[in-house]
XYZ file of N, CA and C in Angstrom:
315
model
N 59.602 117.966 32.622
C 59.157 116.513 32.798
C 60.077 115.510 34.080
N 61.358 117.013 33.994
C 62.147 116.071 34.889
C 62.080 116.107 36.212
N 61.340 117.437 36.818
C 60.128 117.067 38.145
C 58.960 116.399 38.343
N 58.505 116.055 37.129
C 57.458 115.367 37.523
C 58.161 113.934 37.674
N 59.003 113.227 37.312
C 59.056 112.330 37.260
C 60.587 112.282 38.424
N 61.129 113.345 38.838
C 62.042 113.005 40.049
C 60.862 112.907 41.309
N 59.525 113.780 41.180
C 58.376 113.508 42.418
C 57.632 112.254 41.917
N 57.579 111.897 40.926
C 56.597 110.386 40.911
C 57.425 109.640 41.539
N 58.762 109.115 41.271
C 59.845 108.811 41.848
C 59.832 108.729 43.287
N 59.663 109.731 43.783
C 59.706 109.841 45.023
C 58.157 110.072 45.913
N 57.340 109.980 45.453
C 56.002 109.217 46.090
C 56.026 107.490 45.889
N 56.417 107.370 44.852
C 56.504 105.546 44.398
C 57.522 105.222 46.266
N 58.592 105.463 45.979
C 59.276 105.389 47.420
C 58.485 105.133 48.591
N 57.637 106.477 48.714
C 57.306 106.951 50.384
C 56.246 105.561 50.161
N 55.343 105.860 49.399
C 54.371 104.568 49.743
C 54.996 102.883 49.417
N 55.513 102.924 48.981
C 56.372 100.879 49.150
C 57.222 100.970 50.548
N 57.738 102.224 50.985
C 58.548 102.448 52.193
C 57.348 101.930 53.496
N 56.018 103.246 52.977
C 55.834 103.045 53.757
C 54.590 101.774 54.562
N 54.421 100.986 53.186
C 53.438 99.831 52.695
C 54.503 98.773 54.152
N 55.558 98.716 52.893
C 56.118 97.531 54.137
C 56.436 98.145 55.839
N 57.014 99.632 56.136
C 56.730 99.799 57.224
C 55.875 99.590 58.602
N 54.328 99.742 57.407
C 53.156 99.843 58.529
C 53.201 98.114 59.157
N 53.591 97.513 57.470
C 53.095 95.735 57.455
C 54.055 95.626 58.961
N 55.599 95.743 58.876
C 56.156 95.686 60.275
C 55.728 95.986 62.062
N 55.600 97.397 61.492
C 55.124 97.417 63.064
C 53.690 97.401 62.947
N 52.775 96.985 61.895
C 51.300 96.190 62.685
C 51.509 94.878 63.059
N 52.622 94.474 62.091
C 52.710 93.109 62.921
C 53.187 92.971 64.277
N 54.020 93.784 64.608
C 54.929 93.551 65.488
C 53.596 93.887 67.023
N 52.886 95.082 66.554
C 52.208 95.830 67.542
C 50.746 94.560 67.572
N 50.027 93.494 66.652
C 49.357 92.839 66.736
C 50.334 91.641 67.799
N 51.373 91.276 67.715
C 52.097 90.567 68.164
C 51.797 90.553 69.801
N 52.186 91.763 70.225
C 52.113 92.281 71.797
C 50.598 92.257 71.933
N 49.583 92.547 71.427
C 48.288 92.191 71.608
C 47.963 93.829 71.473
N 47.819 94.910 70.521
C 47.801 96.586 70.237
C 47.241 96.552 69.405
N 45.837 97.298 69.117
C 45.601 97.015 67.814
C 45.718 98.701 67.395
N 46.343 98.251 66.580
C 46.246 99.738 65.967
C 45.503 100.549 65.516
N 44.731 100.095 64.983
C 43.436 100.438 63.482
C 42.561 101.005 64.623
N 42.396 100.815 65.659
C 41.571 101.309 66.270
C 41.977 102.314 67.154
N 43.129 102.669 67.699
C 43.323 105.061 68.601
C 44.549 104.866 67.988
N 45.186 104.654 67.868
C 46.980 105.054 67.774
C 47.401 104.518 66.514
N 46.559 104.370 64.778
C 46.783 103.938 63.647
C 47.511 105.144 63.130
N 47.180 106.467 63.644
C 47.809 107.733 62.410
C 49.579 107.626 62.616
N 50.366 106.571 64.090
C 51.371 106.995 65.019
C 52.665 106.759 63.431
N 52.406 105.472 63.896
C 53.420 104.658 62.317
C 52.937 105.358 61.641
N 52.450 105.754 60.293
C 52.050 106.534 59.183
C 52.946 108.145 59.580
N 52.764 108.862 60.560
C 52.704 109.949 60.818
C 54.756 109.468 61.060
N 55.475 108.826 61.558
C 56.395 108.307 62.015
C 57.827 107.933 59.928
N 56.733 107.477 59.659
C 57.136 107.319 58.116
C 57.147 108.303 57.646
N 56.230 109.300 57.577
C 56.748 110.741 57.263
C 57.712 111.419 57.741
N 57.796 111.163 59.141
C 59.083 112.346 59.474
C 59.813 111.559 59.128
N 60.777 110.289 58.697
C 61.987 109.733 59.175
C 62.448 109.392 57.336
N 61.319 109.644 56.471
C 61.264 110.156 55.253
C 61.760 111.204 54.748
N 61.020 112.284 55.265
C 61.743 113.828 54.903
C 63.084 113.619 55.356
N 63.482 113.438 57.123
C 64.760 113.228 56.890
C 65.581 112.928 56.048
N 65.950 111.207 55.638
C 65.945 110.760 54.554
C 65.939 111.403 53.403
N 65.317 112.093 52.673
C 65.107 112.720 52.038
C 66.384 113.957 52.120
N 66.078 115.140 52.727
C 66.547 116.433 53.072
C 68.148 116.017 53.146
N 68.223 115.018 53.806
C 69.431 114.406 53.902
C 70.736 113.859 53.214
N 69.762 112.753 52.862
C 70.806 111.726 51.498
C 69.822 112.342 50.040
N 68.289 111.889 50.607
C 68.304 111.625 48.972
C 68.073 112.550 47.470
N 68.005 113.502 47.868
C 68.238 115.260 47.473
C 69.877 115.152 46.744
N 70.528 114.827 47.272
C 71.978 115.515 46.713
C 71.966 113.878 45.727
N 71.382 112.667 45.681
C 71.966 111.151 45.056
C 70.716 111.618 43.430
N 70.115 112.243 43.348
C 69.201 112.964 42.440
C 69.888 113.787 41.381
N 68.974 113.822 40.271
C 69.573 114.853 39.061
C 69.771 116.205 40.170
N 68.577 116.872 40.400
C 68.582 118.023 41.193
C 69.673 118.788 41.194
N 69.786 119.762 40.736
C 71.007 120.239 41.184
C 71.003 121.465 41.200
N 69.731 122.387 42.100
C 69.819 123.440 42.213
C 70.697 124.131 43.795
N 69.764 125.185 43.705
C 71.097 126.315 44.533
C 70.455 125.893 45.737
N 69.376 125.109 46.115
C 68.587 125.475 46.882
C 68.378 123.647 48.306
N 69.415 123.370 47.627
C 69.605 121.676 48.504
C 70.823 122.040 49.545
N 70.500 121.550 50.417
C 70.617 122.402 52.166
C 70.353 120.964 53.157
N 71.293 120.412 53.283
C 70.721 119.006 54.854
C 70.521 120.272 55.914
N 69.258 119.117 56.116
C 68.925 119.380 57.637
C 70.023 119.824 58.845
N 69.561 120.931 59.821
C 70.950 120.812 60.835
C 70.937 119.708 61.597
N 71.792 119.461 62.211
C 72.545 118.170 63.121
C 71.279 118.340 64.531
N 70.925 119.228 65.024
C 70.086 119.271 65.980
C 68.585 118.953 65.489
N 67.935 119.455 64.228
C 67.101 119.090 63.694
C 66.559 117.919 63.447
N 67.658 117.493 63.000
C 67.959 116.023 62.640
C 67.805 115.302 63.446
N 68.070 114.782 64.538
C 68.533 114.455 65.972
C 66.456 113.970 66.390
N 66.267 115.503 66.225
C 64.439 116.292 67.004
C 64.127 115.029 66.220
N 64.113 115.248 64.861
C 63.119 114.813 64.275
C 63.358 112.929 64.312
N 64.356 112.829 64.419
C 64.414 110.939 64.195
C 63.656 110.938 65.582
N 64.046 111.092 66.846
C 63.364 111.139 68.243
C 62.453 110.477 68.030
N 61.755 112.231 67.439
C 60.495 112.396 68.197
C 59.559 110.999 67.365
N 60.268 110.565 65.885
C 59.466 109.368 64.912
C 59.678 108.192 65.721
N 60.915 107.791 66.236
C 61.241 106.435 67.459
C 60.308 107.090 68.702
N 59.760 107.491 68.834
C 59.204 107.799 70.219
C 57.811 107.414 69.803
N 56.790 108.128 68.804
C 55.897 107.343 67.869
C 55.891 106.059 67.853
N 57.014 105.888 67.177
C 56.729 104.310 66.972
C 56.560 103.306 68.503
N 57.248 103.601 69.393
C 57.151 103.776 71.014
C 55.964 103.698 71.365
N 54.997 104.952 70.935
C 54.203 105.344 72.038
C 52.591 104.038 72.093
N 52.573 104.141 71.252
C 51.288 103.212 71.326
C 50.859 102.128 72.453
N 52.383 101.093 72.444
C 52.420 100.478 73.451
C 52.234 100.854 74.649
N 52.977 102.078 75.586
C 52.936 102.507 75.820
C 51.153 102.902 76.367
N 50.453 103.683 75.720
C 49.712 104.272 76.074
C 48.887 103.542 76.355
N 48.615 101.903 75.404
C 47.643 100.991 74.967
C 47.571 99.854 76.609
N 49.003 100.601 77.534
C 49.196 99.564 78.923
C 48.500 100.520 79.810
N 48.924 101.586 79.317
C 47.760 103.083 80.667
C 47.288 102.933 80.479
N 46.359 103.147 78.917
C 44.704 103.181 78.922
C 43.943 102.468 79.134
N 44.428 101.023 78.769
C 43.799 99.773 78.048
C 43.536 98.958 79.775
N 44.420 98.622 80.367
C 45.130 98.072 81.513
C 43.355 98.574 82.501
N 42.851 99.472 82.587
C 41.600 99.904 83.601
C 40.409 99.336 82.962
N 40.919 98.270 81.617
C 38.964 98.271 81.287
C 38.819 97.308 81.556
N 39.501 96.073 81.756
C 39.436 94.415 82.521
C 38.627 94.991 83.870
């Protein structure tokens, strides 16, 4: 039962954060004239999942009631690579939109 409750809590947090994150970035993208639903809609979602994975593995798993032996932080290099990848995925749609949509006019 404890695993079910902790999994449900993690799922609720992921859904809540993703909704806020996508609304925030979606409004930023729309403000600069990029329709992420058309071509690049998956990039913010993947970015959210990567950032949440890093957050969970490095912070959240230690704040819960999970006292198992297999709790380990991600190595620093892996964390930095994942965070860089997630940030790149957030800034990639405007760059791709600029290069691929500028020729359509």
